[in-house]
PDB file of C-alpha atoms in Angstrom:
ATOM      1  CA  ASP A   1     153.122 -36.493  -2.047  1.00  0.00           C
ATOM      2  CA  ALA A   2     150.454 -38.996  -1.037  1.00  0.00           C
ATOM      3  CA  LYS A   3     147.713 -39.742  -3.514  1.00  0.00           C
ATOM      4  CA  THR A   4     144.109 -38.995  -2.706  1.00  0.00           C
ATOM      5  CA  THR A   5     140.868 -40.681  -3.701  1.00  0.00           C
ATOM      6  CA  GLN A   6     137.605 -38.782  -3.899  1.00  0.00           C
ATOM      7  CA  PRO A   7     134.179 -39.653  -5.278  1.00  0.00           C
ATOM      8  CA  THR A   8     133.590 -38.263  -8.731  1.00  0.00           C
ATOM      9  CA  SER A   9     130.353 -36.528  -7.809  1.00  0.00           C
ATOM     10  CA  MET A  10     127.925 -35.927  -4.965  1.00  0.00           C
ATOM     11  CA  ASP A  11     124.569 -34.232  -4.526  1.00  0.00           C
ATOM     12  CA  CYS A  12     123.318 -32.266  -1.559  1.00  0.00           C
ATOM     13  CA  ALA A  13     120.065 -30.483  -0.772  1.00  0.00           C
ATOM     14  CA  GLU A  14     120.252 -26.773  -0.154  1.00  0.00           C
ATOM     15  CA  GLY A  15     120.427 -25.973   3.553  1.00  0.00           C
ATOM     16  CA  ARG A  16     121.680 -29.409   4.489  1.00  0.00           C
ATOM     17  CA  ALA A  17     125.228 -30.331   5.469  1.00  0.00           C
ATOM     18  CA  ALA A  18     127.507 -31.505   2.677  1.00  0.00           C
ATOM     19  CA  ASN A  19     130.058 -34.116   3.731  1.00  0.00           C
ATOM     20  CA  LEU A  20     132.813 -34.677   1.211  1.00  0.00           C
ATOM     21  CA  PRO A  21     135.119 -37.635   1.869  1.00  0.00           C
ATOM     22  CA  CYS A  22     138.750 -38.047   0.905  1.00  0.00           C
ATOM     23  CA  ASN A  23     140.935 -41.096   1.260  1.00  0.00           C
ATOM     24  CA  HIS A  24     144.676 -40.618   1.684  1.00  0.00           C
ATOM     25  CA  SER A  25     145.757 -43.959   3.096  1.00  0.00           C
ATOM     26  CA  THR A  26     149.442 -43.467   2.218  1.00  0.00           C
ATOM     27  CA  ILE A  27     149.781 -40.103   3.947  1.00  0.00           C
ATOM     28  CA  SER A  28     153.037 -39.459   5.768  1.00  0.00           C
ATOM     29  CA  GLY A  29     153.427 -37.900   9.182  1.00  0.00           C
ATOM     30  CA  ASN A  30     154.590 -34.558   7.810  1.00  0.00           C
ATOM     31  CA  GLU A  31     151.916 -34.178   5.136  1.00  0.00           C
ATOM     32  CA  TYR A  32     149.072 -31.726   5.476  1.00  0.00           C
ATOM     33  CA  VAL A  33     145.570 -32.172   4.091  1.00  0.00           C
ATOM     34  CA  TYR A  34     144.325 -29.204   2.080  1.00  0.00           C
ATOM     35  CA  TRP A  35     140.915 -28.573   0.554  1.00  0.00           C
ATOM     36  CA  TYR A  36     140.255 -26.258  -2.352  1.00  0.00           C
ATOM     37  CA  ARG A  37     137.225 -25.711  -4.507  1.00  0.00           C
ATOM     38  CA  GLN A  38     136.730 -24.435  -8.012  1.00  0.00           C
ATOM     39  CA  ILE A  39     133.483 -22.837  -9.014  1.00  0.00           C
ATOM     40  CA  HIS A  40     132.846 -23.090 -12.732  1.00  0.00           C
ATOM     41  CA  SER A  41     135.363 -21.109 -14.806  1.00  0.00           C
ATOM     42  CA  GLN A  42     136.944 -19.458 -11.761  1.00  0.00           C
ATOM     43  CA  GLY A  43     140.324 -19.946 -10.130  1.00  0.00           C
ATOM     44  CA  PRO A  44     140.536 -22.442  -7.269  1.00  0.00           C
ATOM     45  CA  GLN A  45     139.707 -21.130  -3.822  1.00  0.00           C
ATOM     46  CA  TYR A  46     141.434 -22.240  -0.645  1.00  0.00           C
ATOM     47  CA  ILE A  47     138.990 -23.601   1.950  1.00  0.00           C
ATOM     48  CA  ILE A  48     140.829 -25.159   4.863  1.00  0.00           C
ATOM     49  CA  HIS A  49     143.768 -27.338   5.809  1.00  0.00           C
ATOM     50  CA  GLY A  50     144.969 -29.452   8.726  1.00  0.00           C
ATOM     51  CA  LEU A  51     147.675 -31.803   9.939  1.00  0.00           C
ATOM     52  CA  LYS A  52     146.212 -33.920  12.740  1.00  0.00           C
ATOM     53  CA  ASN A  53     143.508 -32.042  14.565  1.00  0.00           C
ATOM     54  CA  ASN A  54     140.068 -31.158  13.321  1.00  0.00           C
ATOM     55  CA  GLU A  55     139.841 -27.641  12.007  1.00  0.00           C
ATOM     56  CA  THR A  56     137.016 -25.163  11.539  1.00  0.00           C
ATOM     57  CA  ASN A  57     136.816 -21.782   9.875  1.00  0.00           C
ATOM     58  CA  GLU A  58     134.093 -19.554   8.517  1.00  0.00           C
ATOM     59  CA  MET A  59     133.709 -21.679   5.401  1.00  0.00           C
ATOM     60  CA  ALA A  60     133.903 -25.285   6.555  1.00  0.00           C
ATOM     61  CA  SER A  61     135.077 -27.907   8.995  1.00  0.00           C
ATOM     62  CA  LEU A  62     137.760 -30.496   8.364  1.00  0.00           C
ATOM     63  CA  ILE A  63     137.585 -33.813  10.191  1.00  0.00           C
ATOM     64  CA  ILE A  64     140.731 -35.958  10.014  1.00  0.00           C
ATOM     65  CA  THR A  65     140.582 -39.524  11.298  1.00  0.00           C
ATOM     66  CA  GLU A  66     142.909 -40.509  14.111  1.00  0.00           C
ATOM     67  CA  ASP A  67     145.049 -42.642  11.799  1.00  0.00           C
ATOM     68  CA  ARG A  68     145.069 -39.730   9.285  1.00  0.00           C
ATOM     69  CA  LYS A  69     144.199 -42.056   6.418  1.00  0.00           C
ATOM     70  CA  SER A  70     141.025 -40.207   5.519  1.00  0.00           C
ATOM     71  CA  SER A  71     139.306 -36.908   6.052  1.00  0.00           C
ATOM     72  CA  THR A  72     135.927 -35.265   5.539  1.00  0.00           C
ATOM     73  CA  LEU A  73     135.182 -31.719   4.522  1.00  0.00           C
ATOM     74  CA  ILE A  74     131.915 -30.492   5.973  1.00  0.00           C
ATOM     75  CA  LEU A  75     129.949 -27.557   4.614  1.00  0.00           C
ATOM     76  CA  PRO A  76     127.416 -27.127   7.426  1.00  0.00           C
ATOM     77  CA  HIS A  77     124.630 -25.408   5.478  1.00  0.00           C
ATOM     78  CA  ALA A  78     125.178 -25.838   1.765  1.00  0.00           C
ATOM     79  CA  THR A  79     123.868 -23.173  -0.607  1.00  0.00           C
ATOM     80  CA  LEU A  80     123.516 -23.150  -4.378  1.00  0.00           C
ATOM     81  CA  ARG A  81     126.723 -21.102  -4.537  1.00  0.00           C
ATOM     82  CA  ASP A  82     128.624 -24.027  -3.031  1.00  0.00           C
ATOM     83  CA  THR A  83     128.151 -26.014  -6.243  1.00  0.00           C
ATOM     84  CA  ALA A  84     131.747 -26.587  -7.349  1.00  0.00           C
ATOM     85  CA  VAL A  85     134.528 -29.122  -7.801  1.00  0.00           C
ATOM     86  CA  TYR A  86     136.197 -29.822  -4.469  1.00  0.00           C
ATOM     87  CA  TYR A  87     139.820 -30.910  -4.405  1.00  0.00           C
ATOM     88  CA  CYS A  88     141.483 -32.766  -1.554  1.00  0.00           C
ATOM     89  CA  ILE A  89     145.255 -32.337  -1.711  1.00  0.00           C
ATOM     90  CA  VAL A  90     147.957 -33.838   0.469  1.00  0.00           C
ATOM     91  CA  ARG A  91     151.229 -31.975   0.557  1.00  0.00           C
ATOM     92  CA  VAL A  92     154.574 -32.480   2.240  1.00  0.00           C
ATOM     93  CA  ALA A  93     155.693 -29.816   4.669  1.00  0.00           C
ATOM     94  CA  GLY A  94     158.686 -27.684   3.807  1.00  0.00           C
ATOM     95  CA  GLY A  95     159.913 -25.446   1.049  1.00  0.00           C
ATOM     96  CA  GLY A  96     161.282 -25.687  -2.465  1.00  0.00           C
ATOM     97  CA  SER A  97     159.358 -28.030  -4.715  1.00  0.00           C
ATOM     98  CA  ASN A  98     157.215 -29.008  -1.741  1.00  0.00           C
ATOM     99  CA  TYR A  99     155.271 -25.804  -2.200  1.00  0.00           C
ATOM    100  CA  LYS A 100     153.549 -27.195  -5.262  1.00  0.00           C
ATOM    101  CA  LEU A 101     149.994 -28.483  -5.214  1.00  0.00           C
ATOM    102  CA  THR A 102     149.098 -31.677  -7.038  1.00  0.00           C
ATOM    103  CA  PHE A 103     145.476 -31.588  -8.151  1.00  0.00           C
ATOM    104  CA  GLY A 104     143.433 -34.680  -8.888  1.00  0.00           C
ATOM    105  CA  LYS A 105     140.030 -34.602 -10.544  1.00  0.00           C
ATOM    106  CA  GLY A 106     138.167 -33.746  -7.348  1.00  0.00           C
ATOM    107  CA  THR A 107     134.505 -34.193  -6.431  1.00  0.00           C
ATOM    108  CA  LEU A 108     131.787 -32.302  -8.241  1.00  0.00           C
ATOM    109  CA  LEU A 109     129.343 -31.233  -5.546  1.00  0.00           C
ATOM    110  CA  THR A 110     125.954 -30.210  -6.851  1.00  0.00           C
ATOM    111  CA  VAL A 111     123.693 -28.418  -4.390  1.00  0.00           C
ATOM    112  CA  ASN A 112     120.056 -28.802  -5.386  1.00  0.00           C
ATOM    113  CA  PRO A 113     117.189 -26.438  -4.481  1.00  0.00           C
TER     114      PRO A 113
ATOM    115  CA  ASN B   1     144.566  -5.336  -1.859  1.00  0.00           C
ATOM    116  CA  ALA B   2     143.833  -6.826  -5.285  1.00  0.00           C
ATOM    117  CA  GLY B   3     145.231 -10.333  -4.606  1.00  0.00           C
ATOM    118  CA  VAL B   4     146.489 -12.117  -7.726  1.00  0.00           C
ATOM    119  CA  THR B   5     145.835 -10.304 -10.994  1.00  0.00           C
ATOM    120  CA  GLN B   6     146.121 -12.034 -14.359  1.00  0.00           C
ATOM    121  CA  THR B   7     146.049 -10.363 -17.741  1.00  0.00           C
ATOM    122  CA  PRO B   8     144.700 -10.787 -20.306  1.00  0.00           C
ATOM    123  CA  LYS B   9     141.528 -12.712 -19.442  1.00  0.00           C
ATOM    124  CA  PHE B  10     141.122 -14.025 -22.977  1.00  0.00           C
ATOM    125  CA  GLN B  11     143.559 -14.419 -25.860  1.00  0.00           C
ATOM    126  CA  VAL B  12     143.541 -16.005 -29.291  1.00  0.00           C
ATOM    127  CA  LEU B  13     146.893 -16.741 -30.906  1.00  0.00           C
ATOM    128  CA  LYS B  14     147.941 -18.166 -34.208  1.00  0.00           C
ATOM    129  CA  THR B  15     150.276 -21.127 -34.227  1.00  0.00           C
ATOM    130  CA  GLY B  16     153.860 -19.940 -33.943  1.00  0.00           C
ATOM    131  CA  GLN B  17     153.071 -16.606 -32.340  1.00  0.00           C
ATOM    132  CA  SER B  18     154.570 -15.629 -29.032  1.00  0.00           C
ATOM    133  CA  MET B  19     153.004 -13.912 -26.075  1.00  0.00           C
ATOM    134  CA  THR B  20     153.377 -13.262 -22.369  1.00  0.00           C
ATOM    135  CA  LEU B  21     150.731 -13.983 -19.771  1.00  0.00           C
ATOM    136  CA  GLN B  22     151.037 -11.526 -16.927  1.00  0.00           C
ATOM    137  CA  CYS B  23     150.631 -12.321 -13.234  1.00  0.00           C
ATOM    138  CA  ALA B  24     151.008  -9.851 -10.392  1.00  0.00           C
ATOM    139  CA  GLN B  25     150.332 -10.122  -6.664  1.00  0.00           C
ATOM    140  CA  ASP B  26     150.299  -7.399  -4.030  1.00  0.00           C
ATOM    141  CA  MET B  27     150.488  -9.591  -0.928  1.00  0.00           C
ATOM    142  CA  ASN B  28     154.298  -9.808  -0.746  1.00  0.00           C
ATOM    143  CA  HIS B  29     154.099 -13.577  -1.256  1.00  0.00           C
ATOM    144  CA  GLU B  30     157.366 -15.431  -1.747  1.00  0.00           C
ATOM    145  CA  TYR B  31     156.001 -18.304  -3.738  1.00  0.00           C
ATOM    146  CA  MET B  32     154.309 -18.010  -7.123  1.00  0.00           C
ATOM    147  CA  SER B  33     153.336 -20.628  -9.642  1.00  0.00           C
ATOM    148  CA  TRP B  34     151.620 -21.214 -12.968  1.00  0.00           C
ATOM    149  CA  TYR B  35     149.117 -23.976 -13.682  1.00  0.00           C
ATOM    150  CA  ARG B  36     147.220 -25.003 -16.756  1.00  0.00           C
ATOM    151  CA  GLN B  37     143.830 -26.646 -16.787  1.00  0.00           C
ATOM    152  CA  ASP B  38     142.521 -28.580 -19.742  1.00  0.00           C
ATOM    153  CA  PRO B  39     138.831 -29.524 -20.120  1.00  0.00           C
ATOM    154  CA  GLY B  40     137.672 -32.078 -17.561  1.00  0.00           C
ATOM    155  CA  MET B  41     141.057 -32.258 -15.890  1.00  0.00           C
ATOM    156  CA  GLY B  42     142.669 -31.011 -12.747  1.00  0.00           C
ATOM    157  CA  LEU B  43     145.341 -28.336 -12.698  1.00  0.00           C
ATOM    158  CA  ARG B  44     148.880 -29.186 -13.731  1.00  0.00           C
ATOM    159  CA  LEU B  45     151.918 -27.252 -12.567  1.00  0.00           C
ATOM    160  CA  ILE B  46     153.974 -25.569 -15.310  1.00  0.00           C
ATOM    161  CA  HIS B  47     156.620 -23.538 -13.472  1.00  0.00           C
ATOM    162  CA  TYR B  48     157.065 -22.145 -10.002  1.00  0.00           C
ATOM    163  CA  SER B  49     159.234 -19.670  -8.126  1.00  0.00           C
ATOM    164  CA  VAL B  50     160.180 -19.628  -4.441  1.00  0.00           C
ATOM    165  CA  GLY B  51     161.420 -16.054  -4.565  1.00  0.00           C
ATOM    166  CA  ALA B  52     162.774 -13.298  -6.780  1.00  0.00           C
ATOM    167  CA  GLY B  53     165.473 -14.654  -9.072  1.00  0.00           C
ATOM    168  CA  ILE B  54     164.588 -18.301  -8.438  1.00  0.00           C
ATOM    169  CA  THR B  55     162.444 -20.408 -10.752  1.00  0.00           C
ATOM    170  CA  ASP B  56     162.024 -24.117 -11.389  1.00  0.00           C
ATOM    171  CA  GLN B  57     160.106 -26.472 -13.617  1.00  0.00           C
ATOM    172  CA  GLY B  58     156.878 -28.148 -12.695  1.00  0.00           C
ATOM    173  CA  GLU B  59     155.070 -31.087 -14.237  1.00  0.00           C
ATOM    174  CA  VAL B  60     154.537 -29.702 -17.774  1.00  0.00           C
ATOM    175  CA  PRO B  61     157.203 -27.034 -18.483  1.00  0.00           C
ATOM    176  CA  ASN B  62     157.880 -27.647 -22.174  1.00  0.00           C
ATOM    177  CA  GLY B  63     157.025 -24.707 -24.415  1.00  0.00           C
ATOM    178  CA  TYR B  64     156.956 -22.201 -21.558  1.00  0.00           C
ATOM    179  CA  ASN B  65     159.502 -19.845 -20.013  1.00  0.00           C
ATOM    180  CA  VAL B  66     159.315 -17.855 -16.809  1.00  0.00           C
ATOM    181  CA  SER B  67     161.351 -15.279 -14.934  1.00  0.00           C
ATOM    182  CA  ARG B  68     160.980 -13.653 -11.520  1.00  0.00           C
ATOM    183  CA  SER B  69     162.753 -10.301 -11.392  1.00  0.00           C
ATOM    184  CA  THR B  70     160.541  -8.902  -8.628  1.00  0.00           C
ATOM    185  CA  THR B  71     158.531 -10.374  -5.775  1.00  0.00           C
ATOM    186  CA  GLU B  72     155.309  -9.046  -7.279  1.00  0.00           C
ATOM    187  CA  ASP B  73     155.476 -10.287 -10.876  1.00  0.00           C
ATOM    188  CA  PHE B  74     155.759 -13.730 -12.442  1.00  0.00           C
ATOM    189  CA  PRO B  75     155.138 -13.641 -16.205  1.00  0.00           C
ATOM    190  CA  LEU B  76     154.686 -16.777 -18.298  1.00  0.00           C
ATOM    191  CA  ARG B  77     156.041 -16.691 -21.852  1.00  0.00           C
ATOM    192  CA  LEU B  78     154.949 -18.811 -24.767  1.00  0.00           C
ATOM    193  CA  LEU B  79     157.756 -18.586 -27.312  1.00  0.00           C
ATOM    194  CA  SER B  80     156.037 -20.345 -30.215  1.00  0.00           C
ATOM    195  CA  ALA B  81     152.401 -21.151 -29.504  1.00  0.00           C
ATOM    196  CA  ALA B  82     151.004 -24.540 -30.466  1.00  0.00           C
ATOM    197  CA  PRO B  83     147.386 -25.779 -30.506  1.00  0.00           C
ATOM    198  CA  SER B  84     148.298 -28.138 -27.634  1.00  0.00           C
ATOM    199  CA  GLN B  85     148.763 -25.052 -25.471  1.00  0.00           C
ATOM    200  CA  THR B  86     145.107 -24.149 -25.760  1.00  0.00           C
ATOM    201  CA  SER B  87     144.054 -24.139 -22.126  1.00  0.00           C
ATOM    202  CA  VAL B  88     143.076 -22.046 -19.144  1.00  0.00           C
ATOM    203  CA  TYR B  89     146.083 -20.734 -17.255  1.00  0.00           C
ATOM    204  CA  PHE B  90     146.035 -19.924 -13.569  1.00  0.00           C
ATOM    205  CA  CYS B  91     148.624 -18.086 -11.530  1.00  0.00           C
ATOM    206  CA  ALA B  92     148.818 -18.676  -7.773  1.00  0.00           C
ATOM    207  CA  SER B  93     150.786 -17.313  -4.853  1.00  0.00           C
ATOM    208  CA  THR B  94     151.335 -18.109  -1.201  1.00  0.00           C
ATOM    209  CA  ALA B  95     153.320 -16.676   1.662  1.00  0.00           C
ATOM    210  CA  GLY B  96     155.170 -19.967   1.727  1.00  0.00           C
ATOM    211  CA  ALA B  97     154.612 -21.423   5.159  1.00  0.00           C
ATOM    212  CA  ASN B  98     152.530 -24.547   5.635  1.00  0.00           C
ATOM    213  CA  ASN B  99     149.738 -22.729   7.392  1.00  0.00           C
ATOM    214  CA  TYR B 100     148.899 -20.559   4.408  1.00  0.00           C
ATOM    215  CA  GLY B 101     146.629 -21.448   1.537  1.00  0.00           C
ATOM    216  CA  TYR B 102     147.246 -20.424  -2.031  1.00  0.00           C
ATOM    217  CA  THR B 103     145.534 -17.465  -3.661  1.00  0.00           C
ATOM    218  CA  PHE B 104     144.675 -18.026  -7.311  1.00  0.00           C
ATOM    219  CA  GLY B 105     144.039 -15.540 -10.058  1.00  0.00           C
ATOM    220  CA  SER B 106     140.892 -15.615 -12.172  1.00  0.00           C
ATOM    221  CA  GLY B 107     142.653 -17.212 -15.125  1.00  0.00           C
ATOM    222  CA  THR B 108     143.616 -16.523 -18.728  1.00  0.00           C
ATOM    223  CA  ARG B 109     141.727 -18.432 -21.393  1.00  0.00           C
ATOM    224  CA  LEU B 110     144.089 -19.045 -24.294  1.00  0.00           C
ATOM    225  CA  THR B 111     143.132 -20.462 -27.665  1.00  0.00           C
ATOM    226  CA  VAL B 112     145.790 -21.301 -30.226  1.00  0.00           C
ATOM    227  CA  VAL B 113     144.488 -21.757 -33.769  1.00  0.00           C
TER     228      VAL B 113
END
């Protein structure tokens, strides 16, 4: 699986958009980009994923660059409850051992009042 | 629909003791996995299963055994606990296709003294 690079930490003001970047310059054509978050002491929570196109759901938007070498997770109106570690994960399509997720250290997003 | 249920939530073991961490899901997911998370680190894969009767090793399998006799359950066994196994353990499941995210349990916090 391709490696990812994320900033160690970021701050965001409550009510503003939080834009979390992820670099995955060695991504292959069949690798998806997944985002998870982990609120303190809880299990990770799936947020969104995509292959090529931008994606949006009730939690966030995922913007993937045309060359697929980087992506940005956007939380449109951050709240204090969005304070968490956000993980960007790139994973090969298919079954077997490809089902596993490889977690890095992620980005600690702190939403400030 | 309870999702992924892990028991116990907390456990203290003495070195050399054995125990089983339980994981159950009610979503009929094919794929289940166990991760451990040490302080300040991302999650590391211990073992995974792509279906009943099929298991395989992840990144850090030593000291742990698993079995998958049913689709719903995926217990993790520590045969002889060591202080190095002090960690938070998370179980996760997914339906298996690329367009599904993983559902994680709330974790088991294990201390080995």
